[in-house]
Tab-separated table of C-alpha atoms in Angstrom:
chain	number	residue	atom	x	y	z
A	204	MET	CA	77.386	116.403	133.730
A	205	ARG	CA	73.444	115.175	133.676
A	206	ARG	CA	72.315	111.205	133.168
A	207	ALA	CA	69.556	110.266	132.144
A	208	VAL	CA	68.027	106.042	130.102
A	209	ILE	CA	67.870	105.969	126.258
A	210	ALA	CA	64.748	106.818	123.850
A	211	ALA	CA	67.196	107.442	121.393
A	212	ALA	CA	65.522	110.482	118.925
A	213	VAL	CA	66.595	111.442	119.267
A	214	LEU	CA	60.847	114.194	111.641
A	215	THR	CA	44.919	113.410	104.234
A	216	ALA	CA	42.366	112.861	105.817
A	217	SER	CA	38.662	115.183	107.635
A	218	VAL	CA	39.438	112.735	110.152
A	219	ALA	CA	41.771	110.058	111.271
A	220	VAL	CA	42.110	106.632	108.634
A	221	THR	CA	42.040	103.066	110.431
A	222	LEU	CA	41.587	101.043	107.554
A	223	THR	CA	42.398	98.253	109.897
A	224	PRO	CA	41.950	97.613	113.264
A	225	VAL	CA	44.410	97.595	114.708
A	226	THR	CA	43.614	95.673	118.853
A	227	SER	CA	46.475	95.230	121.104
A	228	SER	CA	47.814	92.086	120.784
A	229	ALA	CA	50.221	92.087	124.108
A	230	ALA	CA	49.833	90.924	127.131
A	231	ALA	CA	50.307	94.310	129.074
A	232	PRO	CA	51.960	97.334	127.465
A	233	TYR	CA	55.627	97.827	129.313
A	234	LYS	CA	54.775	101.217	131.982
A	235	GLY	CA	57.561	103.399	130.567
A	236	ALA	CA	58.470	103.629	127.461
A	237	ASN	CA	61.971	104.904	126.800
A	238	THR	CA	62.913	100.663	125.543
A	239	ALA	CA	63.031	100.686	121.901
A	240	ALA	CA	59.772	98.213	122.383
A	241	VAL	CA	58.016	100.876	123.207
A	242	GLN	CA	58.763	104.458	121.772
A	243	ASP	CA	57.831	103.980	118.363
A	244	ASP	CA	54.699	101.431	119.200
A	245	PHE	CA	51.342	103.206	119.555
A	246	ASN	CA	49.090	100.656	119.223
A	247	GLY	CA	50.874	98.635	122.175
A	248	ASP	CA	50.950	95.012	120.152
A	249	GLY	CA	55.035	95.117	120.079
A	250	TYR	CA	56.087	96.235	116.591
A	251	ARG	CA	57.765	99.257	116.390
A	252	ASP	CA	55.405	101.382	113.792
A	253	LEU	CA	56.133	104.260	111.300
A	254	ALA	CA	55.327	107.753	111.560
A	255	VAL	CA	55.946	109.768	108.393
A	256	GLY	CA	55.383	113.343	107.700
A	257	ALA	CA	54.206	115.099	104.626
A	258	PRO	CA	54.181	118.543	105.319
A	259	ASN	CA	53.287	119.678	102.006
A	260	ALA	CA	50.148	117.243	101.651
A	261	ALA	CA	47.061	119.474	100.967
A	262	ASN	CA	43.164	119.398	102.633
A	263	GLY	CA	40.649	119.338	101.252
A	264	SER	CA	41.554	122.542	99.063
A	265	VAL	CA	43.938	123.657	101.397
A	266	GLU	CA	47.077	123.013	100.100
A	267	GLU	CA	50.222	122.933	102.140
A	268	ALA	CA	48.002	121.767	105.742
A	269	GLY	CA	50.127	118.823	106.035
A	270	ALA	CA	49.457	115.084	107.143
A	271	VAL	CA	51.403	112.016	109.176
A	272	VAL	CA	50.930	108.813	107.753
A	273	VAL	CA	51.609	106.445	110.661
A	274	LEU	CA	51.805	102.909	109.039
A	275	TYR	CA	52.025	99.917	112.192
A	276	GLY	CA	54.222	97.603	111.901
A	277	SER	CA	53.270	93.766	111.955
A	278	LYS	CA	55.483	90.483	111.459
A	279	SER	CA	55.149	91.094	107.423
A	280	SER	CA	56.098	94.743	108.330
A	281	VAL	CA	54.420	97.798	107.299
A	282	SER	CA	51.521	98.238	105.009
A	283	PRO	CA	49.858	101.124	103.307
A	284	THR	CA	46.212	98.824	104.204
A	285	ARG	CA	46.885	98.920	108.471
A	286	ARG	CA	47.255	102.668	108.611
A	287	THR	CA	46.444	106.023	110.578
A	288	VAL	CA	46.029	109.623	108.686
A	289	ILE	CA	45.981	112.723	110.620
A	290	THR	CA	45.719	115.643	109.942
A	291	GLN	CA	44.447	119.337	112.124
A	292	ALA	CA	41.218	118.462	110.838
A	293	THR	CA	41.137	115.484	112.721
A	294	THR	CA	38.583	114.816	115.677
A	295	GLY	CA	40.502	116.175	118.968
A	296	ILE	CA	43.767	117.099	117.110
A	297	PRO	CA	44.248	120.805	118.226
A	298	GLY	CA	44.467	123.784	115.886
A	299	ASP	CA	43.157	123.922	112.043
A	300	PRO	CA	44.561	123.369	108.688
A	301	GLU	CA	45.857	126.105	107.678
A	302	ALA	CA	47.228	127.511	103.979
A	303	TRP	CA	51.284	127.391	104.339
A	304	ASP	CA	51.253	125.050	108.560
A	305	GLU	CA	52.402	122.412	106.602
A	306	PHE	CA	51.570	120.204	109.351
A	307	GLY	CA	54.691	117.241	110.082
A	308	ARG	CA	57.605	118.691	108.634
A	309	THR	CA	58.904	117.381	111.507
A	310	VAL	CA	57.312	113.445	114.281
A	311	SER	CA	58.783	112.083	117.215
A	312	SER	CA	57.551	110.122	119.625
A	313	ALA	CA	57.764	108.936	123.503
A	314	ASP	CA	55.229	107.236	125.875
A	315	LEU	CA	55.069	111.118	127.476
A	316	ASP	CA	51.628	109.863	129.746
A	317	ARG	CA	54.048	107.322	130.791
A	318	ASP	CA	50.509	104.747	129.917
A	319	GLY	CA	52.342	101.963	128.104
A	320	TYR	CA	51.852	103.131	124.820
A	321	ALA	CA	53.811	105.003	122.859
A	322	ASP	CA	52.290	109.194	121.177
A	323	LEU	CA	52.925	110.679	118.380
A	324	ILE	CA	55.223	113.938	118.510
A	325	VAL	CA	54.238	116.446	115.599
A	326	GLY	CA	56.187	119.589	115.209
A	327	VAL	CA	54.637	121.827	113.199
A	328	PRO	CA	57.151	124.876	113.121
A	329	HIS	CA	55.443	126.837	110.350
A	330	GLU	CA	53.147	127.718	111.813
A	331	ASN	CA	51.871	131.661	112.745
A	332	VAL	CA	50.614	131.448	116.083
A	333	GLY	CA	48.824	134.940	118.078
A	334	GLY	CA	49.799	136.380	114.790
A	335	VAL	CA	52.848	135.777	115.026
A	336	ASP	CA	54.481	134.413	111.087
A	337	ALA	CA	55.940	131.558	112.091
A	338	ARG	CA	56.257	130.707	115.803
A	339	GLY	CA	55.665	127.404	115.381
A	340	MET	CA	53.707	125.077	117.759
A	341	VAL	CA	54.094	121.104	119.051
A	342	THR	CA	51.618	118.464	118.940
A	343	VAL	CA	51.461	115.360	120.877
A	344	VAL	CA	49.147	112.253	119.404
A	345	TRP	CA	47.706	109.752	122.506
A	346	GLY	CA	48.506	106.421	121.769
A	347	GLY	CA	46.031	103.605	123.325
A	348	PRO	CA	45.447	99.381	122.532
A	349	SER	CA	43.690	101.159	119.447
A	350	GLY	CA	46.160	103.353	118.413
A	351	LEU	CA	46.583	106.790	118.138
A	352	LYS	CA	43.467	109.016	119.149
A	353	GLY	CA	42.842	113.079	120.491
A	354	GLY	CA	46.121	115.334	120.677
A	355	ALA	CA	46.893	117.785	122.873
A	356	SER	CA	49.628	120.747	121.975
A	357	ILE	CA	52.746	121.345	124.486
A	358	ALA	CA	53.168	125.321	124.629
A	359	PRO	CA	56.550	127.479	124.397
A	360	PRO	CA	57.917	127.814	127.746
A	361	ALA	CA	57.384	130.520	128.944
A	362	ARG	CA	59.610	134.132	126.459
A	363	PHE	CA	60.251	132.309	124.755
A	364	GLY	CA	60.879	134.412	120.763
A	365	GLU	CA	60.207	137.695	123.314
A	366	GLY	CA	60.127	139.901	120.448
A	367	ARG	CA	60.568	137.406	117.293
A	368	THR	CA	58.700	135.675	114.494
A	369	TYR	CA	59.954	133.069	111.991
A	370	CYS	CA	61.388	131.060	115.878
A	371	ARG	CA	60.159	128.326	114.324
A	372	PHE	CA	59.431	126.484	117.240
A	373	GLY	CA	59.215	122.493	116.734
A	374	LEU	CA	62.549	122.839	114.359
A	375	SER	CA	63.612	118.934	115.661
A	376	LEU	CA	63.006	116.783	118.221
A	377	ALA	CA	64.517	114.106	120.608
A	378	THR	CA	62.922	112.805	123.589
A	379	GLY	CA	64.742	110.576	126.403
A	380	ASP	CA	65.390	109.743	130.394
A	381	MET	CA	67.593	111.964	132.085
A	382	ASN	CA	67.121	111.824	135.533
A	383	GLY	CA	65.510	107.759	135.439
A	384	ASP	CA	61.428	108.015	136.557
A	385	GLY	CA	60.740	106.203	133.829
A	386	ALA	CA	59.372	109.656	132.157
A	387	PRO	CA	60.818	111.305	128.997
A	388	GLU	CA	62.112	114.223	129.110
A	389	LEU	CA	61.651	115.863	125.199
A	390	GLY	CA	63.298	118.411	124.224
A	391	ILE	CA	62.988	121.254	120.742
A	392	GLY	CA	64.043	123.324	119.170
A	393	SER	CA	63.466	125.630	116.839
A	394	ASP	CA	65.235	129.085	115.336
A	395	CYS	CA	65.699	130.695	118.574
A	396	GLU	CA	66.277	128.942	121.888
A	397	ALA	CA	66.232	125.527	123.467
A	398	SER	CA	62.828	124.900	124.992
A	399	SER	CA	63.484	121.771	127.380
A	400	TYR	CA	60.352	119.706	129.337
A	401	SER	CA	60.129	116.695	131.718
A	402	GLY	CA	57.654	114.609	132.408
A	403	PRO	CA	55.581	112.915	132.461
A	404	PHE	CA	52.949	115.181	130.711
A	405	THR	CA	49.407	114.802	131.998
A	406	ARG	CA	46.391	114.237	129.120
A	407	THR	CA	46.360	118.340	128.268
A	408	GLY	CA	50.357	118.321	127.196
A	409	ARG	CA	50.977	120.013	130.448
A	410	ALA	CA	54.422	118.754	131.792
A	411	ALA	CA	55.559	118.233	135.260
A	412	SER	CA	58.197	121.594	134.575
A	413	HIS	CA	60.190	122.838	131.759
A	414	TYR	CA	62.294	125.311	131.080
A	415	ARG	CA	64.098	128.009	128.243
A	416	GLU	CA	67.419	127.740	127.663
A	417	SER	CA	67.932	130.917	126.046
A	418	ARG	CA	71.979	131.370	126.240
A	419	VAL	CA	72.568	128.629	123.320
A	420	ASN	CA	70.372	128.521	119.175
A	421	SER	CA	69.024	125.137	118.582
A	422	ARG	CA	68.088	123.945	115.684
A	423	GLY	CA	69.023	120.334	116.408
A	424	VAL	CA	69.071	118.472	119.507
A	425	VAL	CA	69.591	115.167	120.430
A	426	MET	CA	69.208	112.940	123.164
A	427	GLY	CA	70.713	108.975	124.701
A	428	ASP	CA	72.647	107.671	127.044
A	429	VAL	CA	76.581	107.655	125.720
A	430	ASN	CA	78.319	107.557	129.502
A	431	GLY	CA	76.177	103.656	130.452
A	432	ASP	CA	73.986	105.176	133.671
A	433	GLY	CA	71.065	104.450	132.460
A	434	ARG	CA	69.742	107.859	131.420
A	435	ALA	CA	70.342	110.367	128.961
A	436	GLU	CA	72.638	113.031	127.933
A	437	ARG	CA	71.201	115.917	125.654
A	438	PHE	CA	72.963	117.979	123.243
A	439	TRP	CA	71.565	121.114	121.139
A	440	LEU	CA	73.302	121.519	117.847
A	441	ALA	CA	72.598	125.589	116.582
A	442	GLY	CA	73.025	124.597	112.966
A	443	ALA	CA	75.065	126.390	111.121
A	444	THR	CA	76.282	129.717	112.989
A	445	THR	CA	78.281	133.024	111.922
A	446	GLY	CA	81.902	132.456	112.015
A	447	ASP	CA	80.995	128.584	112.472
A	448	LEU	CA	79.457	127.320	108.908
A	449	ARG	CA	79.800	123.645	110.875
A	450	GLY	CA	78.151	123.932	113.548
A	451	PRO	CA	78.488	123.718	117.161
A	452	VAL	CA	77.431	121.275	119.694
A	453	LYS	CA	77.360	121.450	123.604
A	454	LEU	CA	75.951	119.459	126.241
A	455	ASP	CA	72.774	120.592	128.863
A	456	THR	CA	74.038	120.228	132.372
A	457	GLY	CA	71.670	121.307	133.391
A	458	ALA	CA	68.805	124.067	133.508
A	459	PRO	CA	69.386	127.901	134.370
A	460	ASP	CA	69.454	128.705	137.103
A	461	PRO	CA	67.933	132.514	137.734
A	462	GLU	CA	69.989	132.953	140.557
A	463	ASP	CA	73.468	132.458	139.138
A	464	TYR	CA	73.062	133.175	134.474
A	465	SER	CA	76.533	130.707	134.642
A	466	ALA	CA	75.744	127.927	136.362
A	467	ASN	CA	75.252	124.927	134.685
A	468	TRP	CA	76.697	126.210	131.803
A	469	PRO	CA	76.112	123.966	128.458
A	470	ALA	CA	79.527	122.600	127.893
A	471	ASP	CA	81.203	122.286	124.890
A	472	LEU	CA	82.685	119.786	122.704
A	473	PRO	CA	84.893	122.010	120.807
A	474	TYR	CA	85.866	119.654	118.398
A	475	ALA	CA	82.377	118.613	117.718
A	476	ASP	CA	80.472	119.685	114.340
A	477	GLY	CA	76.035	118.653	113.058
A	478	HIS	CA	73.232	120.103	112.224
A	479	ALA	CA	71.297	116.917	112.677
A	480	GLY	CA	72.303	114.139	114.926
A	481	GLN	CA	71.291	110.252	116.714
A	482	ILE	CA	72.920	108.333	119.752
A	483	GLY	CA	73.546	104.368	118.756
A	484	ASP	CA	75.638	101.986	119.876
A	485	VAL	CA	78.031	101.450	117.073
A	486	ASN	CA	80.877	99.885	118.844
A	487	GLY	CA	78.745	96.732	120.455
A	488	ASP	CA	80.542	98.450	123.978
A	489	GLY	CA	77.631	99.649	125.708
A	490	TYR	CA	77.552	103.436	125.312
A	491	GLY	CA	75.663	105.660	123.291
A	492	ASP	CA	77.578	106.965	120.702
A	493	LEU	CA	76.788	110.679	119.474
A	494	VAL	CA	76.925	110.348	114.993
A	495	THR	CA	76.504	113.938	113.689
A	496	ALA	CA	75.477	114.862	110.286
A	497	ILE	CA	76.748	118.431	108.279
A	498	ALA	CA	75.498	117.752	104.933
A	499	GLU	CA	76.357	122.062	103.286
A	500	ASP	CA	79.859	121.790	102.297
A	501	ASP	CA	80.908	125.823	101.551
A	502	TYR	CA	80.410	125.617	97.537
A	503	ASN	CA	78.534	129.078	98.221
A	504	THR	CA	80.264	130.373	100.456
A	505	GLY	CA	83.669	130.053	100.877
A	506	GLU	CA	83.942	129.636	104.050
A	507	ALA	CA	84.206	126.656	105.960
A	508	ALA	CA	81.742	123.883	105.958
A	509	ALA	CA	81.453	120.288	105.325
A	510	HIS	CA	83.220	118.218	104.104
A	511	LYS	CA	83.115	118.764	100.059
A	512	GLY	CA	79.821	117.360	99.691
A	513	GLY	CA	78.768	116.901	103.019
A	514	GLU	CA	79.686	115.013	105.587
A	515	ILE	CA	78.462	112.661	108.780
A	516	GLN	CA	81.137	112.085	112.686
A	517	VAL	CA	81.148	109.958	115.441
A	518	LEU	CA	81.542	110.473	118.746
A	519	TYR	CA	81.988	107.796	121.075
A	520	GLY	CA	80.925	106.808	124.818
A	521	SER	CA	81.848	105.803	127.805
A	522	ALA	CA	82.273	105.297	131.324
A	523	GLN	CA	82.856	109.152	131.238
A	524	GLY	CA	80.254	109.743	128.863
A	525	ILE	CA	81.942	112.004	125.490
A	526	SER	CA	84.538	114.724	126.728
A	527	ALA	CA	85.279	118.053	125.772
A	528	ALA	CA	88.915	116.983	123.984
A	529	GLN	CA	87.451	114.316	121.955
A	530	LYS	CA	87.642	114.588	118.104
A	531	PRO	CA	85.396	113.072	116.373
A	532	LYS	CA	85.948	110.106	113.353
A	533	VAL	CA	84.749	111.945	109.806
A	534	PHE	CA	83.391	110.265	106.771
A	535	HIS	CA	82.440	111.303	103.749
A	536	GLN	CA	82.561	109.971	100.037
A	537	ASP	CA	85.986	110.319	99.128
A	538	THR	CA	87.003	108.313	102.191
A	539	ALA	CA	87.647	105.385	101.229
A	540	GLY	CA	85.832	102.308	100.969
A	541	VAL	CA	81.798	105.386	101.036
A	542	PRO	CA	80.228	104.115	97.869
A	543	GLY	CA	80.040	107.468	95.326
A	544	GLY	CA	81.883	110.381	95.238
A	545	ALA	CA	82.246	113.664	96.767
A	546	GLU	CA	80.758	116.239	95.053
A	547	TRP	CA	79.511	119.442	95.216
A	548	GLY	CA	75.896	119.834	96.556
A	549	ASP	CA	75.687	116.426	97.145
A	550	ARG	CA	73.935	116.650	101.054
A	551	PHE	CA	75.618	113.426	102.256
A	552	GLY	CA	73.894	113.529	105.888
A	553	GLN	CA	70.871	116.050	105.558
A	554	SER	CA	69.174	112.321	107.722
A	555	LEU	CA	70.735	109.295	109.701
A	556	SER	CA	69.030	107.208	111.337
A	557	VAL	CA	71.303	104.758	113.402
A	558	GLY	CA	69.939	100.855	114.064
A	559	ASP	CA	71.461	97.022	113.400
A	560	VAL	CA	70.668	95.683	110.575
A	561	ASN	CA	72.156	92.805	110.872
A	562	LYS	CA	71.670	91.863	114.357
A	563	ASP	CA	74.964	91.344	114.717
A	564	GLY	CA	74.799	93.796	118.343
A	565	TYR	CA	76.404	96.607	116.132
A	566	ALA	CA	75.082	99.735	114.928
A	567	ASP	CA	74.740	100.734	111.214
A	568	VAL	CA	74.269	103.899	110.091
A	569	LEU	CA	72.306	104.889	107.593
A	570	VAL	CA	73.231	108.787	105.653
A	571	GLY	CA	70.948	109.739	103.371
A	572	SER	CA	72.507	112.565	99.961
A	573	PRO	CA	68.788	113.687	97.979
A	574	ASP	CA	70.871	116.335	96.297
A	575	GLU	CA	73.781	112.954	94.655
A	576	ALA	CA	73.222	112.924	91.185
A	577	VAL	CA	72.187	109.119	89.791
A	578	GLY	CA	74.315	109.883	86.218
A	579	THR	CA	72.864	112.292	84.572
A	580	ARG	CA	69.773	113.259	86.708
A	581	VAL	CA	70.273	116.335	89.026
A	582	ARG	CA	69.240	115.632	92.468
A	583	ALA	CA	68.269	112.403	91.848
A	584	GLY	CA	69.572	111.657	95.309
A	585	THR	CA	71.105	108.242	97.076
A	586	ALA	CA	71.622	106.232	100.440
A	587	VAL	CA	75.039	104.822	101.792
A	588	LEU	CA	74.944	102.257	104.984
A	589	LEU	CA	77.757	102.005	106.898
A	590	ARG	CA	79.014	99.171	108.727
A	591	GLY	CA	79.324	99.122	112.816
A	592	SER	CA	81.896	97.041	114.036
A	593	ALA	CA	83.937	96.514	117.372
A	594	THR	CA	86.343	99.324	116.572
A	595	GLY	CA	83.771	101.808	115.571
A	596	LEU	CA	82.276	102.899	112.137
A	597	THR	CA	83.433	101.879	109.308
A	598	ALA	CA	83.182	101.834	105.536
A	599	ALA	CA	83.767	98.111	105.097
A	600	LYS	CA	81.698	96.937	103.783
A	601	ALA	CA	78.916	99.980	103.016
A	602	ALA	CA	76.878	99.891	100.341
A	603	GLY	CA	74.677	102.043	98.567
A	604	TYR	CA	71.066	101.960	97.460
A	605	THR	CA	69.267	104.902	94.217
A	606	GLN	CA	66.447	103.680	92.416
A	607	ASP	CA	68.886	102.424	90.056
A	608	THR	CA	70.402	99.828	92.475
A	609	THR	CA	68.900	96.126	91.262
A	610	ASP	CA	65.827	95.229	92.915
A	611	VAL	CA	65.137	98.497	94.500
A	612	PRO	CA	62.037	99.483	92.710
A	613	GLY	CA	60.951	102.752	91.405
A	614	ALA	CA	62.539	104.712	88.205
A	615	VAL	CA	65.404	106.795	89.054
A	616	GLU	CA	64.067	110.636	87.630
A	617	THR	CA	65.844	113.825	88.233
A	618	GLY	CA	64.489	115.599	91.402
A	619	ASP	CA	63.423	112.678	93.319
A	620	ALA	CA	65.479	113.660	96.299
A	621	PHE	CA	66.375	109.729	97.623
A	622	GLY	CA	67.691	109.920	100.712
A	623	GLN	CA	65.607	113.303	102.093
A	624	ALA	CA	64.726	111.234	104.915
A	625	VAL	CA	66.124	107.584	106.109
A	626	HIS	CA	64.933	105.723	108.851
A	627	LEU	CA	66.229	101.884	110.265
A	628	ALA	CA	63.932	100.109	112.911
A	629	ASP	CA	62.241	96.949	113.005
A	630	LEU	CA	58.583	97.162	112.184
A	631	ASN	CA	58.993	93.142	111.817
A	632	GLY	CA	60.166	92.016	115.815
A	633	ASP	CA	62.886	90.417	114.213
A	634	GLY	CA	64.951	91.464	115.873
A	635	ARG	CA	66.984	93.206	112.854
A	636	ALA	CA	66.305	96.694	111.369
A	637	GLU	CA	63.938	97.916	108.023
A	638	THR	CA	65.798	100.296	106.089
A	639	VAL	CA	63.644	102.617	104.884
A	640	VAL	CA	64.923	105.569	102.393
A	641	ALA	CA	62.154	108.468	101.357
A	642	ALA	CA	61.844	110.250	97.939
A	643	PRO	CA	59.422	112.883	99.236
A	644	THR	CA	58.991	114.817	95.505
A	645	GLU	CA	58.939	111.821	93.681
A	646	ASN	CA	55.396	111.572	91.493
A	647	ASN	CA	53.484	114.275	92.815
A	648	ASP	CA	52.829	112.714	96.239
A	649	GLY	CA	56.148	111.258	97.458
A	650	CYS	CA	57.583	107.866	98.108
A	651	LEU	CA	58.943	105.800	100.599
A	652	TRP	CA	61.560	102.638	99.781
A	653	ILE	CA	61.420	99.135	102.474
A	654	ALA	CA	63.783	96.886	102.832
A	655	ARG	CA	63.281	94.452	105.791
A	656	GLY	CA	67.253	93.521	107.333
A	657	SER	CA	68.738	89.554	107.513
A	658	ALA	CA	71.902	88.689	108.040
A	659	SER	CA	73.646	89.758	105.357
A	660	GLY	CA	71.516	93.566	106.038
A	661	PRO	CA	68.735	94.535	103.247
A	662	VAL	CA	67.045	92.097	101.887
A	663	LEU	CA	66.428	94.020	98.417
A	664	LYS	CA	64.404	91.539	96.169
A	665	GLY	CA	61.176	92.600	97.218
A	666	SER	CA	62.165	95.110	98.685
A	667	VAL	CA	58.704	97.565	98.470
A	668	ASN	CA	57.731	101.787	97.033
A	669	LEU	CA	54.855	102.382	98.927
A	670	CYS	CA	53.614	106.375	97.579
A	671	GLY	CA	51.918	108.490	99.125
A	672	LYS	CA	48.649	108.350	97.895
A	673	SER	CA	48.421	104.411	98.478
A	674	ALA	CA	49.013	105.992	102.181
A	675	GLY	CA	45.568	108.460	101.874
A	676	ILE	CA	47.102	111.783	101.755
A	677	THR	CA	45.391	114.427	99.416
A	678	VAL	CA	48.085	115.869	97.384
A	679	ARG	CA	46.356	119.064	94.561
A	680	GLY	CA	48.300	121.580	93.153
A	681	VAL	CA	51.629	121.386	95.240
A	682	LYS	CA	53.725	118.052	96.050
A	683	GLY	CA	53.002	116.240	98.524
A	684	TYR	CA	56.315	115.451	100.458
A	685	PHE	CA	55.609	112.082	101.312
A	686	GLY	CA	58.583	110.965	103.585
A	687	ALA	CA	59.928	114.437	104.670
A	688	ALA	CA	59.926	113.519	108.225
A	689	LEU	CA	60.392	110.384	109.482
A	690	THR	CA	61.526	109.812	113.386
A	691	SER	CA	64.848	109.565	112.665
A	692	PRO	CA	66.660	112.715	112.129
A	693	HIS	CA	67.341	114.814	108.774
A	694	VAL	CA	68.064	118.507	108.788
A	695	GLU	CA	66.501	120.728	108.253
A	696	ARG	CA	66.638	124.030	106.375
């Protein structure tokens, strides 16, 4: 079994816009970013930052060129007054803003060059490359004491997607240190093959090594430490396949051997399913647990897919990792205690995030259900928080949130898609994760709901609604989709 330091991942202006100086106040940033303190801290000030993809944002007159907004964390959490807006027109960023590129369709972060500052990783899966439609690309933007500046492209491995179009390289992103050298590895999913990179990276985007894992499909990728050895394991998620709409899950066991194609063959987890996932310690035993989501039910197919409305699964880590014999614990909206009711097409599990909202030592799980109806308003969306405990994930004290929930700002409307992306991260340094829920089709730009954590969970009173225009994106004839991607995973269709 491959092992590796947890860094679980494992989503407009013509120049980068920084409204407030973001110089570092940290005495000396940690060298080697595989800790939560560094993974999302782009300017090294000791606070995690929030990267928000707005893939349909315009760039000048160019529709759907895409943008990423980085909101810098602080003692008072994030604010649109402390931000940087990055596009393919930003100085030093590879590529050109073109219609329908959707820069920012996925986002992630890690200290790829091991300088002590997190780097922003941006998926552009719809980018046409070399005349090949939607071949896709991945861009890294370098962190530093003044924030994000300059970038490079991460090229697909040799022979990637040979003879194929619409591979959508960058469809998913995950990072973690698999070999314990302090430099994160990077896994990239696509509609074609899996791609693996070992750090550290140079400022040209070149990895120390890389390979193409042609033996598995990999629309999703998850990385984190599930056996407690301080090194991340990697799981490849193929998404819905012919004969398995629930989506197979495979454990990476090493690079292909050119002399023996069967060597290091990825290990099947036959009872596990999922299209996206993340790792965190839900039961507080020191081992990461794998949480996966299947948002697609079988309403339109008649084949076995997710439980009606969607579901999530939990596989618990141990000193032996996650075994092929382990059966997952399953949660859906027909599970006792889970808010709401399971209905066809709700897409419960479209997004998920794992983090500790109340500092009790157990990671909680936030689940988005963006197609859930709220009253008569279809696709208004909801988010559900399930609690971690010594016995594992539980529906006890579970809570559901919509824009009709008291003290949640905004107004519930048809088609807002609240829950399309979700994220749990400590943005103010108090040890409790903020709750972030995106409604990317709210208004014509998209919005985020952000609530600080507390001993009793998310604090709704005083929580904020932050929308794309106020955060600096440009919107023309197409909705901007601010919040369509956060660094926690979501299911890309």
